[in-house]
Amino acid sequence: MENTVTSTVNRRYTSYVAVGDSFTEGMCDDLRPDGHYLGWAGRVAARLAAEQPEGGGFRYANLAVRGKLIGQIHDEQVPGAAAMGGELITLAGGLNDVLRPKCDVDRVEDLLGRSATALLASGATVVLFTSTDPSRRLAGSARLLPAILRMKAFVEGLAAAHPGVAVVDLYSAPCFDDRRLWAEDRLHLSPEGHRRVAEAVLEALGRPAGFDWRAPLPPVAAPGRFEKLRSDLRWLGTHLGPWIGRRLTGRSSGDGRPPKQAELAPYEG
């Protein structure tokens, strides 16, 4: 599926609210001077702010918090986002649910659909996402694919039913199979990955292409067997082990963490 562009999204926006989990918080992107990650959402905000006429102003909020499940996004972020009156809202969530062993996909779809409907009712253009396919780059992740494909079809159905919804289709972009688009933890985007997602969002909003975000990176030599083994062992100990530990104890990396931009305020770059 190509990124969906409807008559309601090819317009100038003066305000943008981002809703979601670590994907939207921008984890593992470059750090801003305030210590927060820039993230693809911040990159989108910068581009939209640059479109404003002199003195026009642009407002931005990012309510996303790492580790949040779709129920938490629906309950904790969506009402506030809808009340802010932002003209553009991006909504990404549900993958943290899918990563868990016992995921109720029907419930995830219901909460995502209700979240999108509430945001649309506020008058905003809503941007949704399909997930990349982890099975093409992460061993042992093929079990996630049925749920990811169901979510993909659900998101595309929402866009077909609502003219105010645009879809950024990351699933169909093989460039995200490249590990260089992912951080060392293999779960979050690298700066180059965030740059490409930002460009994909802007394309979905009808902006002229800054570059081909789907293009593959230049080829590089594959790591040797022992280098790959060292990398895998480091990943197991540094990232996968702690992640499993949090799941077993019911903790989240986002527990007690506030949104990085809780108010719809003038964009400062």
PDB file of C-alpha atoms in Angstrom:
ATOM      1  CA  MET A   1       0.000   0.000   0.000  1.00  0.00           C
ATOM      2  CA  GLU A   2       1.294   3.453  -0.903  1.00  0.00           C
ATOM      3  CA  ASN A   3       1.093   6.192   1.692  1.00  0.00           C
ATOM      4  CA  THR A   4      -2.484   7.429   1.708  1.00  0.00           C
ATOM      5  CA  VAL A   5      -3.078  11.076   0.807  1.00  0.00           C
ATOM      6  CA  THR A   6      -6.614  12.463   0.945  1.00  0.00           C
ATOM      7  CA  SER A   7      -8.060  15.869   0.116  1.00  0.00           C
ATOM      8  CA  THR A   8      -8.055  16.776   3.802  1.00  0.00           C
ATOM      9  CA  VAL A   9      -4.341  16.252   4.401  1.00  0.00           C
ATOM     10  CA  ASN A  10      -2.666  18.197   1.582  1.00  0.00           C
ATOM     11  CA  ARG A  11      -2.818  21.467   3.487  1.00  0.00           C
ATOM     12  CA  ARG A  12      -0.772  23.723   5.727  1.00  0.00           C
ATOM     13  CA  TYR A  13      -0.887  22.878   9.429  1.00  0.00           C
ATOM     14  CA  THR A  14      -0.311  25.346  12.237  1.00  0.00           C
ATOM     15  CA  SER A  15      -0.327  22.800  15.090  1.00  0.00           C
ATOM     16  CA  TYR A  16       0.733  19.184  15.575  1.00  0.00           C
ATOM     17  CA  VAL A  17       0.238  16.723  18.449  1.00  0.00           C
ATOM     18  CA  ALA A  18       2.112  13.402  18.556  1.00  0.00           C
ATOM     19  CA  VAL A  19       0.662  10.457  20.496  1.00  0.00           C
ATOM     20  CA  GLY A  20       2.191   7.040  21.157  1.00  0.00           C
ATOM     21  CA  ASP A  21       5.053   5.069  22.695  1.00  0.00           C
ATOM     22  CA  SER A  22       8.852   4.989  22.284  1.00  0.00           C
ATOM     23  CA  PHE A  23       8.525   5.031  18.496  1.00  0.00           C
ATOM     24  CA  THR A  24       6.941   8.489  18.676  1.00  0.00           C
ATOM     25  CA  GLU A  25       8.937   9.656  21.689  1.00  0.00           C
ATOM     26  CA  GLY A  26      11.911   9.307  19.347  1.00  0.00           C
ATOM     27  CA  MET A  27      14.092   6.903  21.293  1.00  0.00           C
ATOM     28  CA  CYS A  28      17.650   6.435  20.035  1.00  0.00           C
ATOM     29  CA  ASP A  29      17.564   9.424  17.678  1.00  0.00           C
ATOM     30  CA  ASP A  30      19.921  12.378  18.098  1.00  0.00           C
ATOM     31  CA  LEU A  31      19.583  14.267  21.370  1.00  0.00           C
ATOM     32  CA  ARG A  32      18.304  17.840  21.469  1.00  0.00           C
ATOM     33  CA  PRO A  33      19.966  20.486  23.669  1.00  0.00           C
ATOM     34  CA  ASP A  34      17.301  19.859  26.335  1.00  0.00           C
ATOM     35  CA  GLY A  35      18.342  16.199  26.591  1.00  0.00           C
ATOM     36  CA  HIS A  36      15.267  14.788  24.842  1.00  0.00           C
ATOM     37  CA  TYR A  37      15.436  12.727  21.674  1.00  0.00           C
ATOM     38  CA  LEU A  38      14.610  14.621  18.495  1.00  0.00           C
ATOM     39  CA  GLY A  39      12.696  11.740  16.879  1.00  0.00           C
ATOM     40  CA  TRP A  40      10.833  11.546  13.618  1.00  0.00           C
ATOM     41  CA  ALA A  41       7.955  13.542  15.153  1.00  0.00           C
ATOM     42  CA  GLY A  42      10.298  16.395  16.019  1.00  0.00           C
ATOM     43  CA  ARG A  43      11.672  16.290  12.496  1.00  0.00           C
ATOM     44  CA  VAL A  44       8.138  16.504  11.089  1.00  0.00           C
ATOM     45  CA  ALA A  45       7.388  19.438  13.396  1.00  0.00           C
ATOM     46  CA  ALA A  46      10.511  21.242  12.189  1.00  0.00           C
ATOM     47  CA  ARG A  47       9.471  20.869   8.551  1.00  0.00           C
ATOM     48  CA  LEU A  48       5.898  22.007   9.180  1.00  0.00           C
ATOM     49  CA  ALA A  49       7.121  24.958  11.249  1.00  0.00           C
ATOM     50  CA  ALA A  50       9.372  26.008   8.380  1.00  0.00           C
ATOM     51  CA  GLU A  51       6.322  26.193   6.102  1.00  0.00           C
ATOM     52  CA  GLN A  52       4.659  28.914   8.150  1.00  0.00           C
ATOM     53  CA  PRO A  53       4.604  32.441   6.764  1.00  0.00           C
ATOM     54  CA  GLU A  54       6.725  34.968   8.608  1.00  0.00           C
ATOM     55  CA  GLY A  55       5.145  35.612  11.990  1.00  0.00           C
ATOM     56  CA  GLY A  56       2.658  32.782  11.444  1.00  0.00           C
ATOM     57  CA  GLY A  57       3.809  30.589  14.308  1.00  0.00           C
ATOM     58  CA  PHE A  58       3.574  26.828  14.761  1.00  0.00           C
ATOM     59  CA  ARG A  59       2.663  24.822  17.862  1.00  0.00           C
ATOM     60  CA  TYR A  60       3.807  21.315  18.771  1.00  0.00           C
ATOM     61  CA  ALA A  61       3.158  18.789  21.545  1.00  0.00           C
ATOM     62  CA  ASN A  62       4.525  15.280  21.993  1.00  0.00           C
ATOM     63  CA  LEU A  63       2.632  13.207  24.557  1.00  0.00           C
ATOM     64  CA  ALA A  64       4.335   9.902  23.708  1.00  0.00           C
ATOM     65  CA  VAL A  65       6.026   7.895  26.462  1.00  0.00           C
ATOM     66  CA  ARG A  66       8.191   4.823  25.950  1.00  0.00           C
ATOM     67  CA  GLY A  67       6.767   1.447  26.913  1.00  0.00           C
ATOM     68  CA  LYS A  68       3.108   2.457  26.762  1.00  0.00           C
ATOM     69  CA  LEU A  69       0.498  -0.108  25.721  1.00  0.00           C
ATOM     70  CA  ILE A  70      -2.424   0.854  23.499  1.00  0.00           C
ATOM     71  CA  GLY A  71      -4.796   0.922  26.494  1.00  0.00           C
ATOM     72  CA  GLN A  72      -2.545   3.420  28.252  1.00  0.00           C
ATOM     73  CA  ILE A  73      -2.260   5.534  25.118  1.00  0.00           C
ATOM     74  CA  HIS A  74      -6.054   5.504  24.758  1.00  0.00           C
ATOM     75  CA  ASP A  75      -6.665   6.417  28.407  1.00  0.00           C
ATOM     76  CA  GLU A  76      -3.733   8.718  29.196  1.00  0.00           C
ATOM     77  CA  GLN A  77      -2.881  10.505  25.953  1.00  0.00           C
ATOM     78  CA  VAL A  78      -5.817  10.521  23.548  1.00  0.00           C
ATOM     79  CA  PRO A  79      -8.253  12.620  25.645  1.00  0.00           C
ATOM     80  CA  GLY A  80      -5.635  15.311  26.190  1.00  0.00           C
ATOM     81  CA  ALA A  81      -4.577  15.274  22.560  1.00  0.00           C
ATOM     82  CA  ALA A  82      -8.164  15.632  21.378  1.00  0.00           C
ATOM     83  CA  ALA A  83      -8.765  18.522  23.788  1.00  0.00           C
ATOM     84  CA  MET A  84      -5.713  20.433  22.550  1.00  0.00           C
ATOM     85  CA  GLY A  85      -7.355  21.135  19.216  1.00  0.00           C
ATOM     86  CA  GLY A  86      -4.290  20.344  17.129  1.00  0.00           C
ATOM     87  CA  GLU A  87      -4.870  20.385  13.402  1.00  0.00           C
ATOM     88  CA  LEU A  88      -2.622  17.349  12.853  1.00  0.00           C
ATOM     89  CA  ILE A  89      -2.277  14.323  15.158  1.00  0.00           C
ATOM     90  CA  THR A  90      -0.087  11.270  14.641  1.00  0.00           C
ATOM     91  CA  LEU A  91      -1.150   8.098  16.447  1.00  0.00           C
ATOM     92  CA  ALA A  92       1.146   5.080  16.715  1.00  0.00           C
ATOM     93  CA  GLY A  93       0.553   2.297  19.213  1.00  0.00           C
ATOM     94  CA  GLY A  94      -0.159  -1.367  19.724  1.00  0.00           C
ATOM     95  CA  LEU A  95       3.233  -2.864  18.900  1.00  0.00           C
ATOM     96  CA  ASN A  96       4.200  -3.097  22.580  1.00  0.00           C
ATOM     97  CA  ASP A  97       1.047  -5.181  23.032  1.00  0.00           C
ATOM     98  CA  VAL A  98       1.901  -7.388  20.056  1.00  0.00           C
ATOM     99  CA  LEU A  99       5.386  -8.037  21.467  1.00  0.00           C
ATOM    100  CA  ARG A 100       3.877  -9.676  24.546  1.00  0.00           C
ATOM    101  CA  PRO A 101       3.274 -13.453  24.502  1.00  0.00           C
ATOM    102  CA  LYS A 102      -0.490 -13.247  25.021  1.00  0.00           C
ATOM    103  CA  CYS A 103      -1.767 -10.365  22.933  1.00  0.00           C
ATOM    104  CA  ASP A 104      -5.502  -9.852  22.446  1.00  0.00           C
ATOM    105  CA  VAL A 105      -5.394  -8.411  18.933  1.00  0.00           C
ATOM    106  CA  ASP A 106      -9.154  -7.797  18.920  1.00  0.00           C
ATOM    107  CA  ARG A 107      -8.747  -5.561  21.970  1.00  0.00           C
ATOM    108  CA  VAL A 108      -5.766  -3.756  20.444  1.00  0.00           C
ATOM    109  CA  GLU A 109      -7.746  -3.056  17.278  1.00  0.00           C
ATOM    110  CA  ASP A 110     -10.751  -1.867  19.274  1.00  0.00           C
ATOM    111  CA  LEU A 111      -8.683   0.568  21.342  1.00  0.00           C
ATOM    112  CA  LEU A 112      -6.752   1.823  18.328  1.00  0.00           C
ATOM    113  CA  GLY A 113      -9.997   2.353  16.432  1.00  0.00           C
ATOM    114  CA  ARG A 114     -11.615   4.187  19.336  1.00  0.00           C
ATOM    115  CA  SER A 115      -8.514   6.332  19.732  1.00  0.00           C
ATOM    116  CA  ALA A 116      -8.498   7.274  16.058  1.00  0.00           C
ATOM    117  CA  THR A 117     -12.230   8.035  16.127  1.00  0.00           C
ATOM    118  CA  ALA A 118     -11.859  10.309  19.159  1.00  0.00           C
ATOM    119  CA  LEU A 119      -9.003  12.200  17.531  1.00  0.00           C
ATOM    120  CA  LEU A 120     -10.911  12.570  14.267  1.00  0.00           C
ATOM    121  CA  ALA A 121     -13.886  13.935  16.203  1.00  0.00           C
ATOM    122  CA  SER A 122     -11.665  16.775  17.415  1.00  0.00           C
ATOM    123  CA  GLY A 123     -11.401  17.951  13.805  1.00  0.00           C
ATOM    124  CA  ALA A 124      -7.793  16.861  13.311  1.00  0.00           C
ATOM    125  CA  THR A 125      -6.193  15.084  10.413  1.00  0.00           C
ATOM    126  CA  VAL A 126      -4.972  11.775  11.870  1.00  0.00           C
ATOM    127  CA  VAL A 127      -1.903   9.890  10.649  1.00  0.00           C
ATOM    128  CA  LEU A 128      -1.652   6.159  11.408  1.00  0.00           C
ATOM    129  CA  PHE A 129       1.156   3.680  10.747  1.00  0.00           C
ATOM    130  CA  THR A 130       1.694   0.107   9.704  1.00  0.00           C
ATOM    131  CA  SER A 131       4.547  -1.648  11.481  1.00  0.00           C
ATOM    132  CA  THR A 132       7.740  -2.745   9.821  1.00  0.00           C
ATOM    133  CA  ASP A 133       8.161  -6.519   9.437  1.00  0.00           C
ATOM    134  CA  PRO A 134      10.587  -7.637  12.170  1.00  0.00           C
ATOM    135  CA  SER A 135      10.660 -11.199  10.838  1.00  0.00           C
ATOM    136  CA  ARG A 136      12.829 -10.030   7.950  1.00  0.00           C
ATOM    137  CA  ARG A 137      15.617  -8.876  10.273  1.00  0.00           C
ATOM    138  CA  LEU A 138      15.164 -10.377  13.768  1.00  0.00           C
ATOM    139  CA  ALA A 139      15.491 -14.101  14.407  1.00  0.00           C
ATOM    140  CA  GLY A 140      12.593 -15.542  16.378  1.00  0.00           C
ATOM    141  CA  SER A 141      10.156 -12.747  15.573  1.00  0.00           C
ATOM    142  CA  ALA A 142       8.120 -14.593  12.932  1.00  0.00           C
ATOM    143  CA  ARG A 143       5.486 -15.323  15.595  1.00  0.00           C
ATOM    144  CA  LEU A 144       4.615 -11.618  15.566  1.00  0.00           C
ATOM    145  CA  LEU A 145       3.779 -11.526  11.877  1.00  0.00           C
ATOM    146  CA  PRO A 146       0.120 -12.684  11.987  1.00  0.00           C
ATOM    147  CA  ALA A 147      -0.761  -9.946  14.492  1.00  0.00           C
ATOM    148  CA  ILE A 148       1.233  -7.328  12.578  1.00  0.00           C
ATOM    149  CA  LEU A 149      -0.570  -8.227   9.344  1.00  0.00           C
ATOM    150  CA  ARG A 150      -3.932  -8.064  11.082  1.00  0.00           C
ATOM    151  CA  MET A 151      -3.069  -4.636  12.443  1.00  0.00           C
ATOM    152  CA  LYS A 152      -1.926  -3.528   8.992  1.00  0.00           C
ATOM    153  CA  ALA A 153      -5.251  -4.519   7.449  1.00  0.00           C
ATOM    154  CA  PHE A 154      -7.131  -2.829  10.292  1.00  0.00           C
ATOM    155  CA  VAL A 155      -5.257   0.457   9.891  1.00  0.00           C
ATOM    156  CA  GLU A 156      -5.787   0.426   6.134  1.00  0.00           C
ATOM    157  CA  GLY A 157      -9.491  -0.217   6.738  1.00  0.00           C
ATOM    158  CA  LEU A 158      -9.700   2.802   9.035  1.00  0.00           C
ATOM    159  CA  ALA A 159      -8.124   4.972   6.357  1.00  0.00           C
ATOM    160  CA  ALA A 160     -10.538   3.670   3.725  1.00  0.00           C
ATOM    161  CA  ALA A 161     -13.506   4.452   5.968  1.00  0.00           C
ATOM    162  CA  HIS A 162     -12.401   7.907   7.131  1.00  0.00           C
ATOM    163  CA  PRO A 163     -11.233  10.614   4.684  1.00  0.00           C
ATOM    164  CA  GLY A 164      -9.415  12.411   7.500  1.00  0.00           C
ATOM    165  CA  VAL A 165      -6.973   9.534   8.025  1.00  0.00           C
ATOM    166  CA  ALA A 166      -3.619   9.112   6.288  1.00  0.00           C
ATOM    167  CA  VAL A 167      -1.518   5.951   6.540  1.00  0.00           C
ATOM    168  CA  VAL A 168       2.262   5.703   6.577  1.00  0.00           C
ATOM    169  CA  ASP A 169       2.995   2.209   5.281  1.00  0.00           C
ATOM    170  CA  LEU A 170       6.311   1.135   6.761  1.00  0.00           C
ATOM    171  CA  TYR A 171       5.551  -2.558   6.365  1.00  0.00           C
ATOM    172  CA  SER A 172       5.938  -2.374   2.598  1.00  0.00           C
ATOM    173  CA  ALA A 173       9.326  -0.610   2.720  1.00  0.00           C
ATOM    174  CA  PRO A 174      12.169  -3.185   2.532  1.00  0.00           C
ATOM    175  CA  CYS A 175      14.706  -0.509   3.486  1.00  0.00           C
ATOM    176  CA  PHE A 176      13.690  -1.117   7.111  1.00  0.00           C
ATOM    177  CA  ASP A 177      15.138  -4.623   6.865  1.00  0.00           C
ATOM    178  CA  ASP A 178      18.564  -2.959   7.024  1.00  0.00           C
ATOM    179  CA  ARG A 179      20.004  -3.047  10.546  1.00  0.00           C
ATOM    180  CA  ARG A 180      21.568   0.354   9.967  1.00  0.00           C
ATOM    181  CA  LEU A 181      18.110   1.881  10.281  1.00  0.00           C
ATOM    182  CA  TRP A 182      17.886   0.454  13.793  1.00  0.00           C
ATOM    183  CA  ALA A 183      19.646   1.286  17.037  1.00  0.00           C
ATOM    184  CA  GLU A 184      21.899  -1.119  18.901  1.00  0.00           C
ATOM    185  CA  ASP A 185      18.902  -2.457  20.846  1.00  0.00           C
ATOM    186  CA  ARG A 186      17.316  -3.577  17.516  1.00  0.00           C
ATOM    187  CA  LEU A 187      13.902  -2.370  18.699  1.00  0.00           C
ATOM    188  CA  HIS A 188      14.159   1.389  18.162  1.00  0.00           C
ATOM    189  CA  LEU A 189      15.080   3.387  15.106  1.00  0.00           C
ATOM    190  CA  SER A 190      18.525   4.826  14.520  1.00  0.00           C
ATOM    191  CA  PRO A 191      18.837   8.499  13.523  1.00  0.00           C
ATOM    192  CA  GLU A 192      18.686   7.424   9.867  1.00  0.00           C
ATOM    193  CA  GLY A 193      15.554   5.412  10.598  1.00  0.00           C
ATOM    194  CA  HIS A 194      13.907   8.427  12.243  1.00  0.00           C
ATOM    195  CA  ARG A 195      14.900  10.598   9.289  1.00  0.00           C
ATOM    196  CA  ARG A 196      13.183   8.203   6.906  1.00  0.00           C
ATOM    197  CA  VAL A 197      10.010   7.868   8.953  1.00  0.00           C
ATOM    198  CA  ALA A 198       9.752  11.665   9.115  1.00  0.00           C
ATOM    199  CA  GLU A 199      10.038  11.846   5.344  1.00  0.00           C
ATOM    200  CA  ALA A 200       7.383   9.123   5.010  1.00  0.00           C
ATOM    201  CA  VAL A 201       4.989  11.121   7.206  1.00  0.00           C
ATOM    202  CA  LEU A 202       5.603  14.270   5.190  1.00  0.00           C
ATOM    203  CA  GLU A 203       4.945  12.335   1.993  1.00  0.00           C
ATOM    204  CA  ALA A 204       1.649  11.092   3.452  1.00  0.00           C
ATOM    205  CA  LEU A 205       0.754  14.733   4.092  1.00  0.00           C
ATOM    206  CA  GLY A 206       1.350  15.599   0.455  1.00  0.00           C
ATOM    207  CA  ARG A 207       4.686  17.378   0.884  1.00  0.00           C
ATOM    208  CA  PRO A 208       7.224  17.386  -1.946  1.00  0.00           C
ATOM    209  CA  ALA A 209       9.820  14.666  -1.529  1.00  0.00           C
ATOM    210  CA  GLY A 210      13.025  15.734   0.172  1.00  0.00           C
ATOM    211  CA  PHE A 211      14.605  12.387  -0.700  1.00  0.00           C
ATOM    212  CA  ASP A 212      13.542   8.817  -1.483  1.00  0.00           C
ATOM    213  CA  TRP A 213      12.949   7.392   1.987  1.00  0.00           C
ATOM    214  CA  ARG A 214      12.349   3.915   0.536  1.00  0.00           C
ATOM    215  CA  ALA A 215      15.738   3.750  -1.204  1.00  0.00           C
ATOM    216  CA  PRO A 216      18.164   1.117   0.117  1.00  0.00           C
ATOM    217  CA  LEU A 217      21.337   2.218   1.839  1.00  0.00           C
ATOM    218  CA  PRO A 218      24.623   1.659  -0.009  1.00  0.00           C
ATOM    219  CA  PRO A 219      25.758  -1.952   0.379  1.00  0.00           C
ATOM    220  CA  VAL A 220      28.352  -2.848   2.995  1.00  0.00           C
ATOM    221  CA  ALA A 221      30.225  -6.040   3.693  1.00  0.00           C
ATOM    222  CA  ALA A 222      28.337  -8.450   5.935  1.00  0.00           C
ATOM    223  CA  PRO A 223      29.880  -8.920   9.396  1.00  0.00           C
ATOM    224  CA  GLY A 224      31.966 -12.017   9.911  1.00  0.00           C
ATOM    225  CA  ARG A 225      30.633 -14.954  11.886  1.00  0.00           C
ATOM    226  CA  PHE A 226      32.534 -14.143  15.070  1.00  0.00           C
ATOM    227  CA  GLU A 227      31.765 -10.429  14.843  1.00  0.00           C
ATOM    228  CA  LYS A 228      28.080 -11.256  14.490  1.00  0.00           C
ATOM    229  CA  LEU A 229      28.259 -13.651  17.431  1.00  0.00           C
ATOM    230  CA  ARG A 230      29.849 -10.980  19.638  1.00  0.00           C
ATOM    231  CA  SER A 231      27.192  -8.494  18.582  1.00  0.00           C
ATOM    232  CA  ASP A 232      24.389 -10.959  19.314  1.00  0.00           C
ATOM    233  CA  LEU A 233      25.775 -11.837  22.744  1.00  0.00           C
ATOM    234  CA  ARG A 234      26.172  -8.156  23.640  1.00  0.00           C
ATOM    235  CA  TRP A 235      22.587  -7.518  22.533  1.00  0.00           C
ATOM    236  CA  LEU A 236      21.280 -10.433  24.608  1.00  0.00           C
ATOM    237  CA  GLY A 237      22.963  -9.189  27.757  1.00  0.00           C
ATOM    238  CA  THR A 238      22.540  -5.456  27.332  1.00  0.00           C
ATOM    239  CA  HIS A 239      19.091  -5.184  25.788  1.00  0.00           C
ATOM    240  CA  LEU A 240      17.036  -8.373  25.497  1.00  0.00           C
ATOM    241  CA  GLY A 241      17.731  -9.604  29.032  1.00  0.00           C
ATOM    242  CA  PRO A 242      16.634  -6.379  30.762  1.00  0.00           C
ATOM    243  CA  TRP A 243      13.585  -6.157  28.474  1.00  0.00           C
ATOM    244  CA  ILE A 244      12.498  -9.678  29.455  1.00  0.00           C
ATOM    245  CA  GLY A 245      13.124  -8.821  33.102  1.00  0.00           C
ATOM    246  CA  ARG A 246      10.772  -5.849  32.910  1.00  0.00           C
ATOM    247  CA  ARG A 247       8.083  -7.999  31.283  1.00  0.00           C
ATOM    248  CA  LEU A 248       8.368 -10.660  33.992  1.00  0.00           C
ATOM    249  CA  THR A 249       8.104  -8.111  36.801  1.00  0.00           C
ATOM    250  CA  GLY A 250       5.364  -6.018  35.207  1.00  0.00           C
ATOM    251  CA  ARG A 251       7.577  -2.958  34.925  1.00  0.00           C
ATOM    252  CA  SER A 252       7.957  -0.621  31.955  1.00  0.00           C
ATOM    253  CA  SER A 253      10.768   1.649  30.833  1.00  0.00           C
ATOM    254  CA  GLY A 254       8.228   4.476  30.843  1.00  0.00           C
ATOM    255  CA  ASP A 255       6.984   4.056  34.411  1.00  0.00           C
ATOM    256  CA  GLY A 256       6.843   7.482  36.058  1.00  0.00           C
ATOM    257  CA  ARG A 257       8.175   9.249  32.976  1.00  0.00           C
ATOM    258  CA  PRO A 258       6.303  12.385  31.853  1.00  0.00           C
ATOM    259  CA  PRO A 259       5.768  13.303  28.193  1.00  0.00           C
ATOM    260  CA  LYS A 260       8.644  15.298  26.747  1.00  0.00           C
ATOM    261  CA  GLN A 261       6.333  18.060  25.461  1.00  0.00           C
ATOM    262  CA  ALA A 262       3.068  17.932  27.391  1.00  0.00           C
ATOM    263  CA  GLU A 263       1.653  21.281  26.233  1.00  0.00           C
ATOM    264  CA  LEU A 264       0.740  22.460  22.757  1.00  0.00           C
ATOM    265  CA  ALA A 265       3.260  25.277  22.724  1.00  0.00           C
ATOM    266  CA  PRO A 266       5.118  27.371  20.147  1.00  0.00           C
ATOM    267  CA  TYR A 267       7.715  25.260  18.378  1.00  0.00           C
ATOM    268  CA  GLU A 268      11.235  26.293  19.346  1.00  0.00           C
ATOM    269  CA  GLY A 269      13.305  23.867  17.279  1.00  0.00           C
TER     270      GLY A 269
END
